[in-house]
XYZ file of N, CA, C and O in Angstrom:
696
model
N 80.762 74.304 28.543
C 80.499 73.325 29.088
C 79.704 72.779 29.907
O 78.738 71.755 30.178
N 79.784 74.070 31.145
C 78.553 74.002 32.141
C 76.838 73.803 31.963
O 76.296 73.249 32.454
N 76.779 74.609 30.404
C 75.169 74.396 29.944
C 74.992 73.120 28.993
O 75.248 73.265 27.775
N 74.490 72.091 29.114
C 74.212 70.702 28.113
C 73.577 71.297 27.036
O 73.773 70.789 25.955
N 72.702 72.221 27.355
C 71.848 72.434 26.073
C 72.707 73.545 24.660
O 72.725 73.004 23.825
N 73.446 74.454 25.314
C 74.512 75.029 24.293
C 75.845 74.121 23.947
O 76.025 73.956 22.977
N 75.852 73.393 25.227
C 77.008 72.177 24.830
C 76.656 71.165 23.827
O 77.405 71.181 22.668
N 75.120 70.763 23.641
C 75.065 69.871 22.544
C 74.947 70.569 21.357
O 75.058 70.436 20.253
N 74.186 71.640 21.278
C 73.646 72.768 20.387
C 75.249 73.031 19.393
O 75.899 72.680 18.173
N 76.155 73.176 19.993
C 77.970 73.586 19.544
C 78.551 72.078 19.116
O 78.737 72.033 17.972
N 78.382 71.094 19.745
C 78.718 69.860 19.463
C 78.120 69.282 17.908
O 78.694 68.912 17.108
N 76.492 69.438 17.775
C 75.822 69.070 16.764
C 76.538 70.029 15.564
O 76.398 70.075 14.345
N 76.549 71.175 15.890
C 77.131 72.226 14.620
C 78.695 71.792 14.023
O 78.603 71.874 12.620
N 79.396 71.554 15.000
C 80.445 70.966 14.424
C 80.179 69.928 13.686
O 80.798 69.254 12.444
N 79.415 68.967 14.100
C 78.986 67.311 13.134
C 78.554 67.680 12.151
O 79.386 66.828 10.872
N 77.476 69.072 11.948
C 76.750 69.401 10.649
C 78.238 69.619 9.175
O 78.344 69.433 8.277
N 79.237 70.280 10.404
C 80.195 71.096 9.661
C 81.107 69.792 8.678
O 81.432 70.143 7.675
N 81.702 69.751 9.805
C 82.508 67.816 9.389
C 81.585 67.257 8.394
O 82.184 66.743 7.090
N 80.434 66.665 8.643
C 79.550 66.020 7.423
C 79.541 66.354 6.063
O 79.100 66.029 5.117
N 79.719 67.702 6.052
C 79.277 68.616 4.902
C 80.317 68.813 4.049
O 80.598 69.340 2.743
N 81.447 68.927 4.858
C 82.890 69.720 4.390
C 83.953 68.706 4.430
O 84.944 68.881 3.213
N 83.466 67.557 4.968
C 84.624 66.753 5.159
C 84.978 65.238 4.436
O 83.402 64.640 4.776
N 85.584 64.387 3.938
C 85.005 62.990 3.478
C 85.733 61.884 4.337
O 87.145 62.331 4.557
N 85.101 61.307 4.745
C 85.372 60.114 5.890
C 86.698 60.311 6.820
O 87.429 59.601 6.778
N 86.387 61.561 7.410
C 87.554 61.587 8.882
C 87.495 60.534 9.521
O 86.449 59.728 9.712
N 89.053 59.853 9.923
C 89.145 58.779 10.835
C 89.427 59.493 12.073
O 89.245 57.958 13.057
N 89.989 60.442 12.463
C 90.400 60.529 13.965
C 90.057 62.013 14.128
O 89.823 62.849 13.346
N 89.124 62.598 15.547
C 89.319 63.586 15.799
C 89.988 63.829 16.809
O 90.305 63.242 17.573
N 90.775 65.340 17.035
C 92.303 65.740 17.300
C 91.614 66.927 17.796
O 91.032 67.863 17.387
N 91.590 67.023 19.621
C 91.550 68.089 20.109
C 92.878 68.924 20.510
O 93.554 68.521 20.887
N 92.504 70.657 20.013
C 93.920 70.914 20.825
C 93.655 71.418 21.988
O 92.463 71.686 22.565
N 94.576 70.934 22.959
C 94.708 71.544 24.291
C 94.794 72.743 24.870
O 95.460 73.212 24.457
N 93.982 73.338 25.734
C 92.877 72.765 25.928
C 91.664 72.824 25.477
O 91.001 72.127 26.284
N 91.191 74.056 25.042
C 90.185 74.181 24.919
C 89.089 73.360 23.564
O 88.243 73.467 23.699
N 90.089 72.581 22.906
C 89.385 71.892 22.434
C 89.350 70.531 22.530
O 88.858 69.557 21.909
N 89.798 70.138 23.781
C 89.628 68.571 24.502
C 88.327 68.321 24.565
O 87.685 67.335 24.024
N 87.732 68.911 25.392
C 86.029 68.455 26.021
C 85.635 68.677 24.517
O 84.887 67.406 24.191
N 85.276 69.447 23.851
C 84.329 69.731 22.792
C 84.702 68.588 21.816
O 83.756 67.425 21.300
N 85.967 68.559 21.660
C 86.620 67.506 20.386
C 86.102 65.640 20.588
O 85.524 65.118 20.277
N 86.393 65.930 22.508
C 85.381 64.417 23.023
C 84.241 64.208 22.472
O 83.886 63.186 21.854
N 83.344 65.128 22.531
C 81.846 65.226 22.333
C 81.580 64.910 21.158
O 80.678 64.255 20.251
N 82.064 65.559 20.078
C 82.329 65.224 18.490
C 82.834 64.084 17.938
O 82.062 63.479 17.348
N 83.677 63.511 18.378
C 84.178 62.092 18.522
C 83.014 61.288 18.601
O 82.859 60.234 18.230
N 82.737 61.409 20.000
C 81.628 60.477 20.610
C 80.097 60.228 19.374
O 79.806 59.548 19.165
N 79.931 61.925 18.776
C 78.829 61.298 18.300
C 79.129 61.368 16.760
O 78.014 60.750 16.441
N 80.400 61.137 16.302
C 80.761 60.836 14.807
C 81.217 59.031 14.898
O 81.300 58.458 14.249
N 81.205 58.699 16.192
C 81.608 57.073 16.570
C 83.186 57.316 15.979
O 83.280 55.941 15.565
N 83.979 58.368 16.184
C 85.169 57.978 15.588
C 86.162 58.189 16.765
O 85.946 58.663 18.158
N 87.570 57.517 16.783
C 88.651 57.959 17.906
C 88.846 59.269 18.269
O 88.642 60.088 17.532
N 89.590 59.845 19.480
C 89.484 61.036 19.775
C 91.064 60.890 20.218
O 91.537 59.894 21.145
N 91.756 61.975 19.842
C 93.205 62.594 20.626
C 93.190 63.548 20.998
O 92.232 64.273 20.696
N 94.290 63.951 21.591
C 94.899 65.406 21.865
C 96.289 65.645 21.748
O 96.911 64.628 21.981
N 96.027 66.839 21.163
C 97.376 67.262 21.136
C 97.546 68.552 22.200
O 97.047 69.906 22.300
N 98.684 68.253 22.761
C 99.310 69.796 23.730
C 100.272 70.262 23.284
O 100.610 70.165 21.812
N 100.638 71.515 23.228
C 101.504 72.768 22.923
C 102.800 72.474 22.787
O 103.487 72.624 21.773
N 103.228 71.472 23.797
C 104.320 70.727 23.616
C 104.483 68.994 24.513
O 103.802 69.252 24.866
N 105.546 68.477 23.791
C 105.837 67.475 24.759
C 105.632 67.481 26.113
O 106.376 68.541 26.598
N 105.108 66.791 26.852
C 105.401 66.488 28.352
C 106.649 66.500 28.764
O 107.539 65.669 28.071
N 107.219 66.889 29.627
C 108.781 67.051 30.464
C 108.822 65.566 31.135
O 109.953 65.637 31.710
N 107.659 64.787 31.505
C 107.888 63.965 32.026
C 106.933 62.719 31.902
O 106.521 62.966 30.695
N 107.124 61.650 32.286
C 106.346 60.577 31.806
C 107.094 60.058 30.543
O 107.975 59.794 30.226
N 106.381 59.701 29.561
C 106.356 59.198 28.241
C 106.456 60.289 27.154
O 107.086 59.921 26.233
N 106.722 61.512 27.362
C 106.743 62.685 27.176
C 106.381 63.168 25.863
O 106.501 63.762 24.992
N 104.860 62.740 25.663
C 103.911 62.432 24.757
C 103.507 64.371 24.433
O 103.449 64.592 25.476
N 103.515 64.405 23.051
C 102.791 65.671 22.692
C 101.201 65.211 22.399
O 100.234 66.134 22.394
N 101.268 64.394 21.687
C 100.127 63.646 21.161
C 99.332 62.492 22.193
O 100.253 61.553 22.364
N 98.432 62.170 22.695
C 97.673 61.565 23.328
C 96.846 60.870 22.795
O 96.084 61.207 22.298
N 96.906 59.536 22.618
C 95.844 58.664 21.903
C 96.400 57.995 20.664
O 97.719 57.991 20.601
N 95.649 56.917 20.475
C 96.227 55.949 19.148
C 95.932 57.213 17.899
O 94.955 57.456 17.315
N 97.255 57.610 17.236
C 97.054 57.802 15.927
C 98.282 56.951 15.068
O 99.258 56.850 15.484
N 97.751 56.499 14.142
C 98.251 55.749 12.982
C 98.844 56.597 11.634
O 98.017 57.448 11.353
N 99.865 56.246 11.025
C 100.486 57.384 9.905
C 99.378 57.104 9.042
O 98.779 56.218 8.601
N 98.991 58.156 8.141
C 97.745 58.252 7.312
C 96.666 58.427 7.382
O 95.786 58.841 6.491
N 96.212 58.429 8.891
C 94.941 58.441 9.065
C 94.101 60.106 8.708
O 95.088 60.997 8.812
N 93.385 60.206 8.530
C 92.411 61.494 8.209
C 92.066 61.961 9.266
O 91.255 61.492 9.878
N 92.567 63.271 10.094
C 92.105 63.968 10.991
C 91.692 65.176 10.883
O 92.204 66.179 10.386
N 90.856 65.835 11.509
C 90.021 66.814 11.853
C 90.490 67.518 13.083
O 90.021 66.660 14.320
N 90.905 68.454 13.105
C 91.281 68.931 14.224
C 90.409 69.852 15.042
O 89.676 70.691 14.033
N 89.875 69.949 16.112
C 89.026 70.546 17.044
C 89.650 71.944 17.724
O 90.368 71.645 18.799
N 88.868 73.433 17.646
C 89.713 74.080 18.718
C 88.431 74.722 19.008
O 87.373 75.188 18.549
N 88.876 76.270 20.014
C 87.795 76.707 20.884
C 87.630 77.718 19.824
O 86.911 78.605 19.604
N 89.163 78.753 20.042
C 89.288 79.812 19.708
C 90.788 80.228 18.607
O 91.381 79.924 19.381
N 90.151 80.944 17.629
C 91.328 81.517 16.702
C 92.012 82.975 16.845
O 90.957 83.885 16.626
N 92.781 82.983 17.192
C 93.259 84.909 17.040
C 94.435 84.764 16.019
O 94.348 84.819 15.154
N 95.762 84.266 16.237
C 96.490 84.527 15.391
C 96.718 83.008 14.664
O 97.431 82.894 13.402
N 96.424 82.331 15.143
C 96.473 80.483 14.770
C 97.892 80.060 15.125
O 97.826 78.652 14.606
N 98.729 80.611 15.647
C 99.892 79.902 15.771
C 99.545 78.467 16.725
O 100.324 77.619 16.725
N 99.265 78.919 18.633
C 99.270 77.937 18.765
C 98.263 76.640 18.440
O 98.625 75.270 18.310
N 97.505 77.173 17.322
C 96.226 75.964 17.014
C 97.439 75.170 15.683
O 97.266 73.779 15.445
N 97.767 75.903 15.149
C 98.774 75.690 13.750
C 100.211 74.466 14.584
O 100.269 73.632 13.980
N 100.108 74.715 15.550
C 101.212 73.994 16.256
C 100.891 72.391 16.481
O 101.294 71.448 16.287
N 99.524 72.518 16.945
C 99.091 71.080 16.711
C 98.722 70.331 15.589
O 99.158 68.904 15.334
N 98.884 71.187 14.438
C 98.848 70.447 13.027
C 100.041 70.097 12.621
O 99.898 69.134 12.199
N 101.060 70.932 13.275
C 102.328 70.571 12.610
C 102.758 69.112 13.484
O 103.313 68.496 12.594
N 102.261 68.966 14.815
C 102.981 67.845 15.469
C 101.720 67.044 15.121
O 102.689 65.687 14.661
N 100.777 66.963 14.432
C 100.397 65.934 13.704
C 100.901 65.052 12.515
O 100.757 64.173 12.362
N 101.033 66.377 11.709
C 101.707 65.795 10.277
C 102.935 65.312 10.810
O 103.250 64.079 10.009
N 103.565 65.691 11.427
C 105.164 65.041 11.871
C 105.021 63.817 12.233
O 105.698 62.840 12.102
N 103.872 63.252 12.682
C 103.394 61.891 13.311
C 102.915 61.354 12.106
O 102.285 59.923 12.079
N 102.584 61.823 10.859
C 102.291 61.018 9.985
C 100.872 60.971 9.676
O 100.237 60.406 8.383
N 100.181 61.943 10.389
C 98.611 62.206 10.176
C 98.292 63.173 8.876
O 99.509 63.750 8.661
N 97.230 62.750 8.347
C 96.751 63.634 7.073
C 95.602 64.054 7.791
O 94.384 64.058 7.787
N 96.316 65.786 7.708
C 95.388 66.636 8.511
C 94.182 67.363 7.162
O 95.057 68.029 6.523
N 93.012 66.895 7.780
C 91.892 67.425 6.445
C 91.499 68.839 6.735
O 91.027 69.565 5.747
N 92.015 69.668 8.007
C 91.558 70.540 8.129
C 91.189 71.146 9.716
O 91.274 70.308 10.853
N 90.878 72.132 10.063
C 90.611 72.783 11.716
C 89.331 73.315 11.551
O 88.963 73.943 10.559
N 88.276 72.811 12.541
C 87.131 73.537 12.675
C 87.180 74.412 14.390
O 87.627 73.471 14.992
N 86.863 75.367 14.382
C 86.901 76.244 15.920
C 85.464 76.934 16.016
O 84.479 76.790 14.930
N 85.390 77.349 17.018
C 84.149 77.874 17.789
C 84.116 79.216 16.999
O 83.065 79.482 16.477
N 85.189 79.692 17.080
C 85.161 81.685 17.322
C 86.662 81.629 16.308
O 87.467 81.199 16.601
N 86.397 82.713 15.714
C 87.831 83.291 15.277
C 87.544 84.970 15.354
O 86.504 85.278 14.882
N 88.719 85.622 15.233
C 88.307 87.070 15.222
C 88.531 87.289 14.269
O 88.435 88.755 13.465
N 89.084 86.719 13.193
C 89.337 86.940 11.596
C 90.302 87.867 11.185
O 90.229 88.593 10.253
N 91.472 87.687 12.401
C 92.792 88.740 12.258
C 93.382 88.095 10.599
O 93.520 87.042 10.204
N 93.703 89.034 9.861
C 94.802 88.644 8.728
C 95.774 87.646 8.845
O 96.129 86.924 8.568
N 96.591 88.414 9.965
C 97.778 87.177 10.277
C 97.031 85.703 10.592
O 97.761 84.900 9.861
N 95.811 85.257 11.287
C 95.326 84.092 11.312
C 95.042 83.636 9.900
O 95.751 82.447 9.503
N 94.748 84.256 8.780
C 94.135 84.024 7.469
C 95.412 83.521 6.972
O 95.613 82.643 6.286
N 96.802 84.499 6.674
C 97.780 84.064 6.582
C 98.732 82.886 6.966
O 98.932 82.342 6.087
N 98.829 82.596 8.291
C 99.212 81.674 8.741
C 98.357 80.324 8.465
O 99.148 78.926 7.984
N 96.996 80.290 8.192
C 96.527 79.145 7.729
C 96.552 78.815 6.588
O 97.186 77.746 5.925
N 96.615 79.814 5.576
C 97.307 79.352 4.190
C 98.459 78.871 4.187
O 99.076 77.835 3.100
N 99.814 79.623 4.755
C 100.692 78.947 4.740
C 101.162 77.753 5.035
O 102.115 77.413 4.482
N 100.292 77.423 6.347
C 100.698 75.786 6.593
C 99.127 75.135 5.625
O 99.362 73.725 5.993
N 99.046 75.622 4.415
C 97.966 74.662 3.900
C 97.206 73.840 4.832
O 96.997 72.727 4.653
N 96.291 74.739 5.642
C 95.275 74.105 6.335
C 94.186 74.883 6.100
O 94.039 75.960 6.315
N 93.024 73.840 5.660
C 91.575 74.261 5.780
C 91.296 74.873 7.374
O 91.643 74.156 8.032
N 90.576 75.980 7.360
C 90.002 76.465 8.650
C 88.415 76.701 8.374
O 87.990 77.471 7.390
N 87.787 76.451 9.101
C 86.319 76.389 9.184
C 86.003 76.859 10.647
O 86.303 76.627 11.798
N 85.112 77.913 11.082
C 84.620 78.395 11.941
C 83.086 78.413 12.419
O 82.590 78.549 11.276
N 82.321 78.394 13.147
C 81.012 78.214 13.512
C 80.494 79.652 13.709
O 79.555 80.097 13.249
N 81.475 80.646 14.294
C 81.164 81.831 14.016
C 82.346 83.072 13.994
O 83.455 82.517 14.126
N 82.640 83.845 14.380
C 83.398 85.079 14.284
C 82.838 86.515 14.370
O 82.044 86.754 14.777
N 83.974 87.065 14.570
C 83.719 88.373 15.317
C 83.028 89.607 14.853
O 81.979 90.043 15.813
N 82.988 89.527 13.836
C 81.773 90.584 13.205
C 79.814 89.869 13.387
O 79.605 91.270 13.773
N 80.035 88.945 13.369
C 78.718 88.464 13.803
C 78.588 88.629 15.145
O 77.330 88.953 15.792
N 79.562 88.554 15.906
C 79.282 88.242 17.494
C 78.919 89.664 17.541
O 77.908 90.398 18.598
N 79.735 91.169 17.291
C 79.277 92.026 17.201
C 77.969 92.695 16.790
O 77.353 93.422 17.459
N 77.739 91.850 15.756
C 76.329 92.372 14.972
C 74.877 91.832 16.349
O 74.245 92.521 16.508
N 75.143 90.663 16.627
C 74.277 90.282 17.669
C 74.561 90.898 18.601
O 73.225 91.573 19.680
N 75.560 91.286 19.430
C 75.602 91.851 20.443
C 75.126 93.371 20.383
O 74.239 93.798 21.586
N 75.019 94.097 19.340
C 74.326 95.357 19.436
C 73.048 95.522 18.934
O 72.034 95.832 19.574
N 72.216 94.209 18.128
C 71.209 93.585 17.952
C 70.493 93.550 19.312
O 69.119 94.106 19.514
N 70.906 92.919 20.135
C 70.504 92.763 21.538
C 70.243 93.776 22.404
O 70.156 93.618 23.539
N 71.242 94.983 22.259
C 71.496 95.954 22.776
C 72.618 95.427 24.301
O 72.223 96.129 25.365
N 73.253 94.574 24.038
C 74.319 94.327 24.777
C 75.767 95.409 24.740
O 76.362 95.629 25.830
N 75.534 95.792 23.465
C 76.548 96.933 23.320
C 75.849 98.124 22.943
O 74.722 97.982 22.183
N 76.408 99.325 23.006
C 75.657 100.462 22.211
C 76.692 100.848 20.997
O 77.623 100.486 20.605
N 76.168 101.487 20.085
C 76.686 101.929 18.850
C 77.931 102.362 19.213
O 79.184 102.451 18.257
N 78.287 103.331 20.298
C 79.596 103.934 20.602
C 81.012 102.389 21.109
O 81.951 103.044 20.815
N 80.176 101.785 21.496
C 80.928 100.353 21.675
C 81.374 99.394 20.899
O 82.252 98.996 20.716
N 79.963 99.495 19.869
C 80.582 98.877 18.489
C 81.749 99.523 17.723
O 82.965 98.705 17.485
N 81.850 100.848 18.014
C 82.793 101.615 16.768
C 84.095 101.113 17.789
O 85.133 100.909 17.226
N 84.159 101.182 19.058
C 85.196 100.864 19.846
C 85.905 99.595 19.602
O 87.007 99.328 19.188
N 84.895 98.459 19.416
C 84.984 97.138 19.473
C 85.911 97.173 17.439
O 86.812 96.308 17.787
N 85.083 97.639 16.726
C 85.305 97.488 15.534
C 87.021 98.268 15.184
O 87.935 97.462 14.596
N 87.148 99.132 16.218
C 88.635 99.886 15.956
C 89.585 99.009 16.516
O 90.669 98.682 16.315
N 89.077 97.982 17.572
C 90.315 97.132 18.406
C 90.496 96.108 17.192
O 91.643 95.884 17.178
N 89.565 95.726 16.468
C 89.545 94.393 15.654
C 90.696 95.072 14.685
O 91.473 93.996 14.305
N 90.679 96.348 14.060
C 91.551 96.613 13.158
C 93.118 96.426 13.163
O 93.978 96.054 12.395
N 93.105 97.091 14.668
C 94.831 96.738 14.764
C 94.766 96.753 16.474
O 94.979 97.694 17.309
N 94.672 95.557 17.105
C 94.538 95.558 18.477
C 95.930 95.942 19.002
O 95.777 96.274 20.449
N 96.973 95.392 18.631
C 98.068 95.829 19.016
C 98.522 97.247 19.571
O 98.545 98.130 20.784
N 97.882 97.926 18.632
C 97.665 99.678 18.790
C 96.776 99.947 19.285
O 97.112 101.060 20.506
N 95.787 99.324 19.483
C 94.926 100.108 20.307
C 94.849 99.695 21.996
O 94.789 100.420 22.878
N 95.373 98.500 22.188
C 96.062 98.207 23.288
C 97.090 99.046 23.969
O 97.198 99.728 24.785
N 97.694 99.500 23.024
C 99.212 100.790 23.164
C 98.915 102.053 23.708
O 99.213 102.670 24.832
N 97.861 102.321 22.884
C 96.888 104.017 22.829
C 95.953 103.621 24.464
O 96.120 104.458 25.314
N 95.693 102.310 24.865
C 94.848 102.155 25.885
C 95.852 102.285 26.894
O 95.484 102.855 27.690
N 96.840 101.440 27.003
C 97.525 101.422 28.232
C 98.482 102.849 28.261
O 98.526 103.523 29.280
N 98.545 103.604 27.284
C 99.170 105.231 27.415
C 97.912 106.058 28.029
O 98.486 106.584 28.748
N 96.755 105.950 27.942
C 95.819 106.645 28.448
C 95.796 106.423 29.863
O 94.794 107.250 30.534
N 95.762 105.394 29.960
C 95.890 104.989 31.530
C 97.163 105.113 32.772
O 96.795 105.732 33.898
N 98.117 105.613 32.045
C 99.371 106.479 32.566
C 99.068 107.594 33.141
O 98.574 108.454 32.569
């Protein structure tokens, strides 16, 4: 968000995906907190209303989980920054559906591409589009010499089973 040129590029890529993959969205919803700022920019670019969804209802005030005007039946595109397992992102989708929204899909900047996330989105019957993903990031990092071939191998190993990799890493530190 600190770099206008990059921020605008990301916004424009989201707008392209929405224009190419979705028919007549009526509301843009950002997932708190990472999807709020970029979601508001996307809504502005598309001249659409913007709302955002918290992970849970507030414990004070009106106790809202969803902030902004949402009418039952409206077509909503959900905006997120990062998808790992998809659980927190899909929590927002469920909250929107409970309020009567017609969630058309979710678009995120990045995904690790974990099988668990793919299965979670399929189970939730929610289309997921992303601007980029882990394998592309690694390819570009290697191409630009940001990482070495050995580091690439370690990062690919982590991607296959992050829980086991983290456990073995913690064991090696002990």
